[in-house]
PDB file of C-alpha atoms in Angstrom:
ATOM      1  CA  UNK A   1       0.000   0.000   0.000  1.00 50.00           C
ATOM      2  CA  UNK A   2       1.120   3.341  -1.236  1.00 59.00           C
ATOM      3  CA  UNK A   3       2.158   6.284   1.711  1.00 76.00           C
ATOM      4  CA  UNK A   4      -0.655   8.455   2.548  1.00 83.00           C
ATOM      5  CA  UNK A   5       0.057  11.616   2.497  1.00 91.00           C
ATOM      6  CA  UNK A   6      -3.755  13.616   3.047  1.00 95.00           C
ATOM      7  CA  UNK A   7      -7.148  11.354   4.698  1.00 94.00           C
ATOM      8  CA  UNK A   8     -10.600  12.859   4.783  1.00 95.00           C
ATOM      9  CA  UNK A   9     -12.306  12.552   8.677  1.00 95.00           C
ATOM     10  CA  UNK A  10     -16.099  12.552   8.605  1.00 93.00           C
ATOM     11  CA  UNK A  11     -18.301  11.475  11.202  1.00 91.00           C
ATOM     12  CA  UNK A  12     -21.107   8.992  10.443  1.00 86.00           C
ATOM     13  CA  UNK A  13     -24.787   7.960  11.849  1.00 75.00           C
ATOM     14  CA  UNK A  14     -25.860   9.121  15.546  1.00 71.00           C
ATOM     15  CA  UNK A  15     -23.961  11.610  17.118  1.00 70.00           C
ATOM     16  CA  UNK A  16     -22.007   9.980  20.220  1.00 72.00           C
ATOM     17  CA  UNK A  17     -20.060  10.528  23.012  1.00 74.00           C
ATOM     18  CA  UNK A  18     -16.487  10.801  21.828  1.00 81.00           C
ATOM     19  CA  UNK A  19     -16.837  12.222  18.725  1.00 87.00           C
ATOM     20  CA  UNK A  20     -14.988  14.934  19.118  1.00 90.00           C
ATOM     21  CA  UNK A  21     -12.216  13.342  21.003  1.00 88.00           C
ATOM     22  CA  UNK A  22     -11.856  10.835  18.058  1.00 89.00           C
ATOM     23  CA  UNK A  23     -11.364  13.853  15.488  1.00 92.00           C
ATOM     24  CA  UNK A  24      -9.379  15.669  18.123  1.00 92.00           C
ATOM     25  CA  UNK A  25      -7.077  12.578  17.938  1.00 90.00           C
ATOM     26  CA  UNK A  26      -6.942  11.967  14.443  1.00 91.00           C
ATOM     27  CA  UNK A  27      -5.649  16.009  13.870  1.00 92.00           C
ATOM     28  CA  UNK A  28      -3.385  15.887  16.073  1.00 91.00           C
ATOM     29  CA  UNK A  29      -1.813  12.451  15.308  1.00 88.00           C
ATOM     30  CA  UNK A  30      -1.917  12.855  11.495  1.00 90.00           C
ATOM     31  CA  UNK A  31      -0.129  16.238  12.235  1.00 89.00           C
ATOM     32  CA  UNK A  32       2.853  14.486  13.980  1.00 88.00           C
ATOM     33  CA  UNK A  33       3.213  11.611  11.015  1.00 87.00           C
ATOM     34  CA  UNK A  34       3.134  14.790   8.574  1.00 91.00           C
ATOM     35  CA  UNK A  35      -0.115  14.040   7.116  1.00 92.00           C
ATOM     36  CA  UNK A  36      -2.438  16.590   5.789  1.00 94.00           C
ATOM     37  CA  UNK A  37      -6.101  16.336   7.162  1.00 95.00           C
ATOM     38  CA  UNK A  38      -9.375  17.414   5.093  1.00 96.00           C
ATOM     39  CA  UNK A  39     -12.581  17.882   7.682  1.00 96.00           C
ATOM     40  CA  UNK A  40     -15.606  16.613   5.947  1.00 96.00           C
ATOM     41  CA  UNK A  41     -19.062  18.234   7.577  1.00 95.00           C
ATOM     42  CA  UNK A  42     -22.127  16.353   7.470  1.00 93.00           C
ATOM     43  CA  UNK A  43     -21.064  12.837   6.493  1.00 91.00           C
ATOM     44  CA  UNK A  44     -21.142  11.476   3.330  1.00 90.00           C
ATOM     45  CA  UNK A  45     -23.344  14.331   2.334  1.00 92.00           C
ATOM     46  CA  UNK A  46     -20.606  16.722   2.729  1.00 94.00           C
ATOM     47  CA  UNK A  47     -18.362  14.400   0.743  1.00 94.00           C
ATOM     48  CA  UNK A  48     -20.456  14.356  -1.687  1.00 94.00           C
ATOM     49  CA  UNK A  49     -21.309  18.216  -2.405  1.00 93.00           C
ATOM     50  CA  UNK A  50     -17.200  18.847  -1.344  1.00 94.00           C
ATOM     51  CA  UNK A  51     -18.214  20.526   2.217  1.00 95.00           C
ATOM     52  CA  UNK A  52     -14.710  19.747   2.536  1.00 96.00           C
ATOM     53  CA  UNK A  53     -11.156  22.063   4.091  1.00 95.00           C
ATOM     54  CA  UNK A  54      -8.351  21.827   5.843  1.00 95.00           C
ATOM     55  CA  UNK A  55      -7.993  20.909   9.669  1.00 93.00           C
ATOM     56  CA  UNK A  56      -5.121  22.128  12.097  1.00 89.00           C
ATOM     57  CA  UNK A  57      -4.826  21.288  15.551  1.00 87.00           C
ATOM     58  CA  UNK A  58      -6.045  24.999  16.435  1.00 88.00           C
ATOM     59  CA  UNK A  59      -9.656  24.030  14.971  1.00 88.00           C
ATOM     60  CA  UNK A  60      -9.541  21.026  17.144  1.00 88.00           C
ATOM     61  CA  UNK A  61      -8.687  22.512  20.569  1.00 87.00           C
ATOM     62  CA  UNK A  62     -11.050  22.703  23.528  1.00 83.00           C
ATOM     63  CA  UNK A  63     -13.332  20.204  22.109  1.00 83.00           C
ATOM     64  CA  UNK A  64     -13.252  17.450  23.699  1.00 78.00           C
ATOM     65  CA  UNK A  65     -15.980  18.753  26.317  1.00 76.00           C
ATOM     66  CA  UNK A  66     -18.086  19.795  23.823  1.00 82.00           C
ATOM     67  CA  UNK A  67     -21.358  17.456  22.973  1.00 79.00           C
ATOM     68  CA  UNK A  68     -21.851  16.065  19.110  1.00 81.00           C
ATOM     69  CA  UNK A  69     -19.514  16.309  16.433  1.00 88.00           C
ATOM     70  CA  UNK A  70     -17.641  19.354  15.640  1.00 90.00           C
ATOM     71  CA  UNK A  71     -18.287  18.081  11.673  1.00 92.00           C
ATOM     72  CA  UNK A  72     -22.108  17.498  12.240  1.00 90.00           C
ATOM     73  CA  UNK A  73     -23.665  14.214  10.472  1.00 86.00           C
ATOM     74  CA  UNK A  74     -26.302  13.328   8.395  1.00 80.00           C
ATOM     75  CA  UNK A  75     -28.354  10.448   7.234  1.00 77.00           C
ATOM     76  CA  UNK A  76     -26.951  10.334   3.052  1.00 81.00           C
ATOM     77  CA  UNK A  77     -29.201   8.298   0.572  1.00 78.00           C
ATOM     78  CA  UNK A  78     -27.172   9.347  -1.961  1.00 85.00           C
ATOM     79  CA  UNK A  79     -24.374   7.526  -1.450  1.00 83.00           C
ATOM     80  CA  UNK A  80     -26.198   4.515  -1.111  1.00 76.00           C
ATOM     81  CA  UNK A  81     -26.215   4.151  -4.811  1.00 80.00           C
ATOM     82  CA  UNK A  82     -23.106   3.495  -7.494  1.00 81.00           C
ATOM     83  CA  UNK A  83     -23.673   6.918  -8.859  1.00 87.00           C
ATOM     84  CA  UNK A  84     -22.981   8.350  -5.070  1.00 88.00           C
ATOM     85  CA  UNK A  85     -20.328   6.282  -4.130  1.00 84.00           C
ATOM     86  CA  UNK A  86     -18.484   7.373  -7.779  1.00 87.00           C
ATOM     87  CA  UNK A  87     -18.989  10.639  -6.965  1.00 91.00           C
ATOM     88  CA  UNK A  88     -17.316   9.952  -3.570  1.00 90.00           C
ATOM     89  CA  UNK A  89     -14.878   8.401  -4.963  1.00 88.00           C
ATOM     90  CA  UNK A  90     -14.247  11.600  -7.219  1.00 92.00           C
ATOM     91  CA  UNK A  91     -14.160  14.149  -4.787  1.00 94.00           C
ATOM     92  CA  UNK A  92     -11.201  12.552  -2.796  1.00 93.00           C
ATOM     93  CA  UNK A  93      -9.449  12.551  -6.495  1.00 93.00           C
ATOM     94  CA  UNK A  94     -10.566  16.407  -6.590  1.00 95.00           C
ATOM     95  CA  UNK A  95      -9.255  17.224  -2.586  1.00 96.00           C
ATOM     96  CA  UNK A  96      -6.128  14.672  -2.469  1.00 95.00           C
ATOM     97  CA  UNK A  97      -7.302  12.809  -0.068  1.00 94.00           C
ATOM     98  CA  UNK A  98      -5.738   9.266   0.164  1.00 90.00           C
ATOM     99  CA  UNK A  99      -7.865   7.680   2.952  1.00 89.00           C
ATOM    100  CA  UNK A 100     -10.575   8.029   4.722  1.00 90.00           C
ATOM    101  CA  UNK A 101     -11.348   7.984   8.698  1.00 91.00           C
ATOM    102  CA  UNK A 102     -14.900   7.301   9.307  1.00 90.00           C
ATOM    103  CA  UNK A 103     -15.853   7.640  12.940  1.00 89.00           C
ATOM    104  CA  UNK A 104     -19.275   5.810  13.885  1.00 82.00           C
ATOM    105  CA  UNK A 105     -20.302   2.107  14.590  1.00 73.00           C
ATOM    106  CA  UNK A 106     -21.473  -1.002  12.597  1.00 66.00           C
ATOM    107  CA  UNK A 107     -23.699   0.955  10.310  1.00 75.00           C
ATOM    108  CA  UNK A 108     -20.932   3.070   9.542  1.00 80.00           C
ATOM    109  CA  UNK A 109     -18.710  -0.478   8.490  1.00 82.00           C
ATOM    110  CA  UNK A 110     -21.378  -1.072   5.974  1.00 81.00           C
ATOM    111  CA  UNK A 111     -21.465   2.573   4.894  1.00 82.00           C
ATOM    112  CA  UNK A 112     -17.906   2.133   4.139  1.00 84.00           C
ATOM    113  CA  UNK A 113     -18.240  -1.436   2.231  1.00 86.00           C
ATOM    114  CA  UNK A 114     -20.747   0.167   0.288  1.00 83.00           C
ATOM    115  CA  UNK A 115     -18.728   2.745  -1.044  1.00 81.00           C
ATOM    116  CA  UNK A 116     -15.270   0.831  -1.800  1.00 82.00           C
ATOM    117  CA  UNK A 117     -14.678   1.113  -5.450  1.00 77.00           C
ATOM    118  CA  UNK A 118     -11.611  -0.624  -6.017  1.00 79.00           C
ATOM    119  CA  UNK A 119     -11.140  -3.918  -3.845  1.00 82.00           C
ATOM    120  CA  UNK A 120      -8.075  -4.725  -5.346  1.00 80.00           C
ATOM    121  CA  UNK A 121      -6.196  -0.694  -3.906  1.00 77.00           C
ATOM    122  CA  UNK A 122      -8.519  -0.407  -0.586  1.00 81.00           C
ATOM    123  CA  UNK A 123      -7.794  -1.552   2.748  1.00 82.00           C
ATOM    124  CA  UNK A 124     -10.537  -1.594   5.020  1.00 84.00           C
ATOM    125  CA  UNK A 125      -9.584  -1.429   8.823  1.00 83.00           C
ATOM    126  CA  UNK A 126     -11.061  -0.190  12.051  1.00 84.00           C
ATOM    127  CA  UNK A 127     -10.481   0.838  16.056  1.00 83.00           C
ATOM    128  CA  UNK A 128     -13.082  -0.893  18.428  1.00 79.00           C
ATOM    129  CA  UNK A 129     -15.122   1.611  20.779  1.00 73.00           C
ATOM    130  CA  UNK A 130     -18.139   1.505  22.081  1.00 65.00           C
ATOM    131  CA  UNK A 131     -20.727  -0.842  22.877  1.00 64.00           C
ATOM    132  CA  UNK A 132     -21.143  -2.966  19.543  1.00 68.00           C
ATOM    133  CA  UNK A 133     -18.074  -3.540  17.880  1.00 78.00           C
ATOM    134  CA  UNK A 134     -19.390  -6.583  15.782  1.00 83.00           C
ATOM    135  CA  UNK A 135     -17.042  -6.218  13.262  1.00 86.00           C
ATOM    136  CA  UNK A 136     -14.122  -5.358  15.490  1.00 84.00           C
ATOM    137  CA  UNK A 137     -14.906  -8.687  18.026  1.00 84.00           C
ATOM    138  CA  UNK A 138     -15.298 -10.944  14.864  1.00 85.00           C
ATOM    139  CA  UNK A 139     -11.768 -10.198  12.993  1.00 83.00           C
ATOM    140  CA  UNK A 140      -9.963 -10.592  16.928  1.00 83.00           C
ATOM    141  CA  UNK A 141      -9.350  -6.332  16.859  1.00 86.00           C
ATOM    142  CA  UNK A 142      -7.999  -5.632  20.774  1.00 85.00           C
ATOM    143  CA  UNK A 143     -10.209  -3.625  23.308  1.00 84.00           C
ATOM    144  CA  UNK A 144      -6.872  -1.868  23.930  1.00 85.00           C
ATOM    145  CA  UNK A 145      -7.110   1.466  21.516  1.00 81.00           C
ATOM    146  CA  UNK A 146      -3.521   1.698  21.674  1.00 83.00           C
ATOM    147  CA  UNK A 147      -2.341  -1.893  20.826  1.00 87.00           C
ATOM    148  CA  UNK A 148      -4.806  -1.874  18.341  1.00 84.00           C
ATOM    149  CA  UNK A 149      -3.592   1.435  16.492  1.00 80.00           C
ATOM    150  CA  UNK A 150      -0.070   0.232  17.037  1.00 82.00           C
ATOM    151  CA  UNK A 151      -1.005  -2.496  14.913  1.00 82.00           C
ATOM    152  CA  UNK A 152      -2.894  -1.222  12.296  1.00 79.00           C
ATOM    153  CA  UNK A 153      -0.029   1.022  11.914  1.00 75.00           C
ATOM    154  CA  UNK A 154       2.954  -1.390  11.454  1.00 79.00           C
ATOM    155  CA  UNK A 155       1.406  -5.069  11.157  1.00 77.00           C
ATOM    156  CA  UNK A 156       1.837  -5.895   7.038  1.00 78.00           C
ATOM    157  CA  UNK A 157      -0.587  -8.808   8.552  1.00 78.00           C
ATOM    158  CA  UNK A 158      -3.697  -8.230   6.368  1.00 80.00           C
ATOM    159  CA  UNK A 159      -7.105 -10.446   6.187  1.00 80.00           C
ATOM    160  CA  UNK A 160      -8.654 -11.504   3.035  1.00 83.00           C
ATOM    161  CA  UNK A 161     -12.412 -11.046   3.977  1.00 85.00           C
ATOM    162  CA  UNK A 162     -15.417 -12.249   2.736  1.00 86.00           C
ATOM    163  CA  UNK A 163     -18.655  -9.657   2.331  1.00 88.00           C
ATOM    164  CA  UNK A 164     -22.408 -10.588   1.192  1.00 87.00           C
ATOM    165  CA  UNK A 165     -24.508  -8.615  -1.203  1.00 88.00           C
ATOM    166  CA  UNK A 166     -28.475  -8.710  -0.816  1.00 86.00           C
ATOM    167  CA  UNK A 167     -30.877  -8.206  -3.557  1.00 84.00           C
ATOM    168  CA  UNK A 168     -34.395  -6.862  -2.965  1.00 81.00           C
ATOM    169  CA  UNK A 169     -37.158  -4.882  -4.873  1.00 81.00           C
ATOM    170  CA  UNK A 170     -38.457  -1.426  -4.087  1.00 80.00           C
ATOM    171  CA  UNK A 171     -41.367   0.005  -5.268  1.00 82.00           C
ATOM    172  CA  UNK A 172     -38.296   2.036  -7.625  1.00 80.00           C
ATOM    173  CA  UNK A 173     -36.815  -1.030  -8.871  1.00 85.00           C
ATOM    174  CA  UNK A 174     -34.545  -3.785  -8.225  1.00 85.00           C
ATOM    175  CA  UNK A 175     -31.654  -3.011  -5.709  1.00 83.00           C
ATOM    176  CA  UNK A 176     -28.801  -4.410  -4.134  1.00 85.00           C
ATOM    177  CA  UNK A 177     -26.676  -3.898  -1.041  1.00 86.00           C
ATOM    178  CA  UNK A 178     -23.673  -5.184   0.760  1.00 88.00           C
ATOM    179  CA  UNK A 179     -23.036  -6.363   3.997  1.00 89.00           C
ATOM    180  CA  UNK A 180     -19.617  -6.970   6.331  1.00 86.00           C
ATOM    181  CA  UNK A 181     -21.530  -9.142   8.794  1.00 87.00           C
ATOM    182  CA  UNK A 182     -24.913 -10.521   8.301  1.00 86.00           C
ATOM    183  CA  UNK A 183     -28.227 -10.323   6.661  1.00 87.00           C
ATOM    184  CA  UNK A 184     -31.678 -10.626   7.940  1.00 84.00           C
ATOM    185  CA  UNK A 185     -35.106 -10.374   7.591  1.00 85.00           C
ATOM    186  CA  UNK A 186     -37.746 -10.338  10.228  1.00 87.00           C
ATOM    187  CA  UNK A 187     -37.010 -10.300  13.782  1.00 87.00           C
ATOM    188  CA  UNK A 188     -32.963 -10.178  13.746  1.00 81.00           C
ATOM    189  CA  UNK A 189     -33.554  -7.050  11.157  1.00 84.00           C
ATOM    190  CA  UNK A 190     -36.389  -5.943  13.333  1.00 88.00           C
ATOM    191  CA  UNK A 191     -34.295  -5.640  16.405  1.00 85.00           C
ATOM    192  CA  UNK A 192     -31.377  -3.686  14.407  1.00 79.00           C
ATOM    193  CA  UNK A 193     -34.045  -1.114  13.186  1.00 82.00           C
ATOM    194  CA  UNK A 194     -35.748  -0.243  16.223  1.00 86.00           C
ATOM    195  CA  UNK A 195     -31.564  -0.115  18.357  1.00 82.00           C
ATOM    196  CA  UNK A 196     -30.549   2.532  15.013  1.00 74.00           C
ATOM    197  CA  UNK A 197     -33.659   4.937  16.300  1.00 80.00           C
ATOM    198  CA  UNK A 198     -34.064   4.115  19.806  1.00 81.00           C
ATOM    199  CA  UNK A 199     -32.645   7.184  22.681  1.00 79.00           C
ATOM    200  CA  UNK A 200     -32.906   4.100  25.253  1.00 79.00           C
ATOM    201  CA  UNK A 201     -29.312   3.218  23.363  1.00 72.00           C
ATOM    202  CA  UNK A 202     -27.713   6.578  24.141  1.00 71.00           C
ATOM    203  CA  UNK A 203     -28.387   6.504  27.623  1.00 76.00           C
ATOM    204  CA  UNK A 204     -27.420   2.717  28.364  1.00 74.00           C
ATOM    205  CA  UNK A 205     -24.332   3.837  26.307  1.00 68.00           C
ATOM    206  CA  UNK A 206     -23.629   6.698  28.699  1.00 69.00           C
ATOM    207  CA  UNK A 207     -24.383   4.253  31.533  1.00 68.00           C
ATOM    208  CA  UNK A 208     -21.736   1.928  30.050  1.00 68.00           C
ATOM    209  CA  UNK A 209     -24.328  -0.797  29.947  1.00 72.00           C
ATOM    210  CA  UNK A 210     -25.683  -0.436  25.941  1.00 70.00           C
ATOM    211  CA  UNK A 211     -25.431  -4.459  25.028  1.00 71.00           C
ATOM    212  CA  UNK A 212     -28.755  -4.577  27.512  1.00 80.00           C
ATOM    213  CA  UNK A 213     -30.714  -2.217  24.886  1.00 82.00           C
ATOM    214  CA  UNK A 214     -30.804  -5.129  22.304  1.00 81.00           C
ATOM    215  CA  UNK A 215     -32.252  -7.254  25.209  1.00 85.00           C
ATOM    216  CA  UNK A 216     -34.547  -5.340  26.043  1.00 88.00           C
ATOM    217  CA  UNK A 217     -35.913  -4.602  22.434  1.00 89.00           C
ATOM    218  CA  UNK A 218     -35.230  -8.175  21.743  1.00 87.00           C
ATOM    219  CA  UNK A 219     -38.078  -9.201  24.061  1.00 91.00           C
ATOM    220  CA  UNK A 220     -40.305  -6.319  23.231  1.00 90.00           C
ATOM    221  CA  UNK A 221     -40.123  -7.937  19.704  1.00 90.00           C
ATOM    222  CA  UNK A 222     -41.110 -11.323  20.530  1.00 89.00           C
ATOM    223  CA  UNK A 223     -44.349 -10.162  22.014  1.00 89.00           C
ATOM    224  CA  UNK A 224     -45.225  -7.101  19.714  1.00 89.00           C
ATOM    225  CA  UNK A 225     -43.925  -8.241  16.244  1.00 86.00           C
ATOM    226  CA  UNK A 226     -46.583  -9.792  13.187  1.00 84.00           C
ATOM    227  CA  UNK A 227     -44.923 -12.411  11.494  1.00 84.00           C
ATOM    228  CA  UNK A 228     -44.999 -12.594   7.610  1.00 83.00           C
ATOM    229  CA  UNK A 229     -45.023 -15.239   4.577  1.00 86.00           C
ATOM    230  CA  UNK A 230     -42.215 -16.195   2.886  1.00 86.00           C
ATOM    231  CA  UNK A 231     -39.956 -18.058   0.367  1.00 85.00           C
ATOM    232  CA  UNK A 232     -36.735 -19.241   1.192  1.00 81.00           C
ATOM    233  CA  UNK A 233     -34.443 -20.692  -1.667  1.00 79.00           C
ATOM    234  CA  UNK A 234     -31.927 -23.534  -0.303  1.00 76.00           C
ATOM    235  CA  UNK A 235     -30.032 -24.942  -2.509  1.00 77.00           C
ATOM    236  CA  UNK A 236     -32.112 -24.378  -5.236  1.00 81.00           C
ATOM    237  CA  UNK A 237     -35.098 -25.964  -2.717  1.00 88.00           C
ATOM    238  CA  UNK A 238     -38.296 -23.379  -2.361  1.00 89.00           C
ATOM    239  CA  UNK A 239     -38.991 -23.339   1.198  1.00 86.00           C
ATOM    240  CA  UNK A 240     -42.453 -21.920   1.573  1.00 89.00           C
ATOM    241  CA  UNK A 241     -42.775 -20.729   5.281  1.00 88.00           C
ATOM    242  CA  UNK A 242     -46.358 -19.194   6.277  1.00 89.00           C
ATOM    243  CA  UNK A 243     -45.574 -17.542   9.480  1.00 87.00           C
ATOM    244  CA  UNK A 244     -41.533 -16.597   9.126  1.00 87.00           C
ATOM    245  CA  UNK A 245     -40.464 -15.340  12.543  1.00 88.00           C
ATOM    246  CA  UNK A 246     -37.068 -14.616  11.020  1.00 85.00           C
ATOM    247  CA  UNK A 247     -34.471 -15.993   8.623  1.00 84.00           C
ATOM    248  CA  UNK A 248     -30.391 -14.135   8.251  1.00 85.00           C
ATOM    249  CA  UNK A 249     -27.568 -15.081   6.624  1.00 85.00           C
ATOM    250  CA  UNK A 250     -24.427 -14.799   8.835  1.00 88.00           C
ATOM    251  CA  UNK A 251     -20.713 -14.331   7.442  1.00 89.00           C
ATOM    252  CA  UNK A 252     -19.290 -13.511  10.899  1.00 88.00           C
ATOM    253  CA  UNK A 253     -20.113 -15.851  14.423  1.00 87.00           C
ATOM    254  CA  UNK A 254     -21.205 -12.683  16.137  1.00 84.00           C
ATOM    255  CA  UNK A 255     -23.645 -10.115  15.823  1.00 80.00           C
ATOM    256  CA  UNK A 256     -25.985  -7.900  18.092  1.00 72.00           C
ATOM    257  CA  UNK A 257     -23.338  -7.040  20.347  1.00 72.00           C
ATOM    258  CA  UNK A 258     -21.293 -10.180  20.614  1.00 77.00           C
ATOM    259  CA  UNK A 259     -24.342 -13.061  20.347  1.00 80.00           C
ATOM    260  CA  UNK A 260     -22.940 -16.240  18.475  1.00 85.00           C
ATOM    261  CA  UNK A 261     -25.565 -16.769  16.533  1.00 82.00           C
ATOM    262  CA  UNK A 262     -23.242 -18.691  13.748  1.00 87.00           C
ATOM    263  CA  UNK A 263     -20.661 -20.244  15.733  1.00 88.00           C
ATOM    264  CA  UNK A 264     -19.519 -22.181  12.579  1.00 86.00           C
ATOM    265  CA  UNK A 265     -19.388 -19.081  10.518  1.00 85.00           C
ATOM    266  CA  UNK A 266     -15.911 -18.279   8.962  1.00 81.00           C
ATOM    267  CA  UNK A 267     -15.571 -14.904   7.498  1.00 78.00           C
ATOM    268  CA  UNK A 268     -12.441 -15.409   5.854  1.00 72.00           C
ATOM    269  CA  UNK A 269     -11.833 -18.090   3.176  1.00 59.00           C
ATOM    270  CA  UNK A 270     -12.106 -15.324   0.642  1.00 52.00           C
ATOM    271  CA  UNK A 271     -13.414 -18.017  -2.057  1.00 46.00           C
TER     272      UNK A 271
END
């Protein structure tokens, strides 16, 4: 992999507690290695319309008290779809930037899958925080922030991933999406939508406690959710299932803060 000599820092998702000590950290450490830094406000969004300059540890002082994200974030459609992520793609070209740092959680992983061009030049890696850390936990990344940096720094140790892609129709067309860790419809995908929207995460998270919050709306679920038809292909076998509770396709072991709900899962044969 080719020196980097300017990365992009956006934040992605929720807003979070330590936000702003994250960007703080990247300035200031990029400015030591002699790297150039390029703020990007609002996400993806801001990537994508070149809300984009230059950071100095000056902009960054004083804020790691303050609440948010001194870059702001916002939900991005756009860069959902190819034409997005191209244009993403295009606007590093345009500022110089090399690499990216995307500061959020496992939503944010996909985010970043979704938008990786060129497999063959990209190197995806990550620092676990936080309460979910799915990805992190399932490709062994250290609770330890500093070992972990130290080793995404100067390991040439690299892992030859797997990643899924799901296909579904919209009311717009056919689409398709893909995914670090698993896929699911119906309860599992239930749970994940209600945790993305749901302030009981942010204060279990401040509490230090935020696995419990997909407990909790994991049993919610089991007595509130209406169960749907379905048809499952297996092996080329129709499965026709009148009341599916739920059905997900796993590439890691772990998901939903660290459940093994595919203990036999290997994410990494890279067939």
């Amino acid at each position: 992999m080719s020196k980097v000599h300017c990365i992009g820092v956006l934040t992605s998702g929720g807003d979070a507690p330590g936000m702003n000590a994250a960007i703080r950290s990247v300035v200031r450490a990029a400015k030591y290695y002699g790297i150039r830094v390029m703020g990007i406000k609002n996400g993806y969004e801001g990537l994508l319309h070149g809300d984009i300059f230059e950071m100095d540890a000056r902009y960054v002082s004083e804020t790691m008290q303050r609440g948010g994200t001194i870059l702001q974030t916002a939900r991005c459609l756009e860069f959902v779809k190819p034409e997005g992520q191209a244009r993403g793609a295009e606007m590093c070209k345009v500022f110089g930037i090399d690499g990216l740092v995307v500061i959020g959680g496992d939503g944010t992983i996909n985010a970043v899958l979704n938008g990786i061009v060129d497999f063959e030049h990209t190197v995806l890696s990550c620092i676990r925080t936080g309460s979910g850390n799915d990805f992190a936990r399932n490709v062994g990344v250290t609770k330890n922030v500093r070992k972990a940096l130290h080793h995404l720094l100067h390991s040439t140790e690299q892992l030859c991933l797997d990643y899924g892609e799901a296909t579904y129709i919209t009311e717009n067309g056919t689409k398709s999406r893909r995914f670090a860790i698993s896929n699911g419809v119906g309860y599992d995908a239930d749970i994940c939508e209600e945790v993305g929207r749901s302030q009981l995460k942010k204060i279990l998270n401040w509490a230090k406690i935020g696995k419990l919050v997909y407990v909790a709306i994991g049993v919610k679920q089991i007595f509130t959710r209406k169960n749907s038809g379905a048809v499952v292909l297996l092996d080329q076998t129709e499965l026709k299932i009148p009341g599916l509770f739920f059905v997900v396709g796993m590439i890691h072991e772990k998901e939903g803060g660290g459940v093994p709900f595919c203990p036999k899962a290997k994410p990494a044969p890279c067939i």
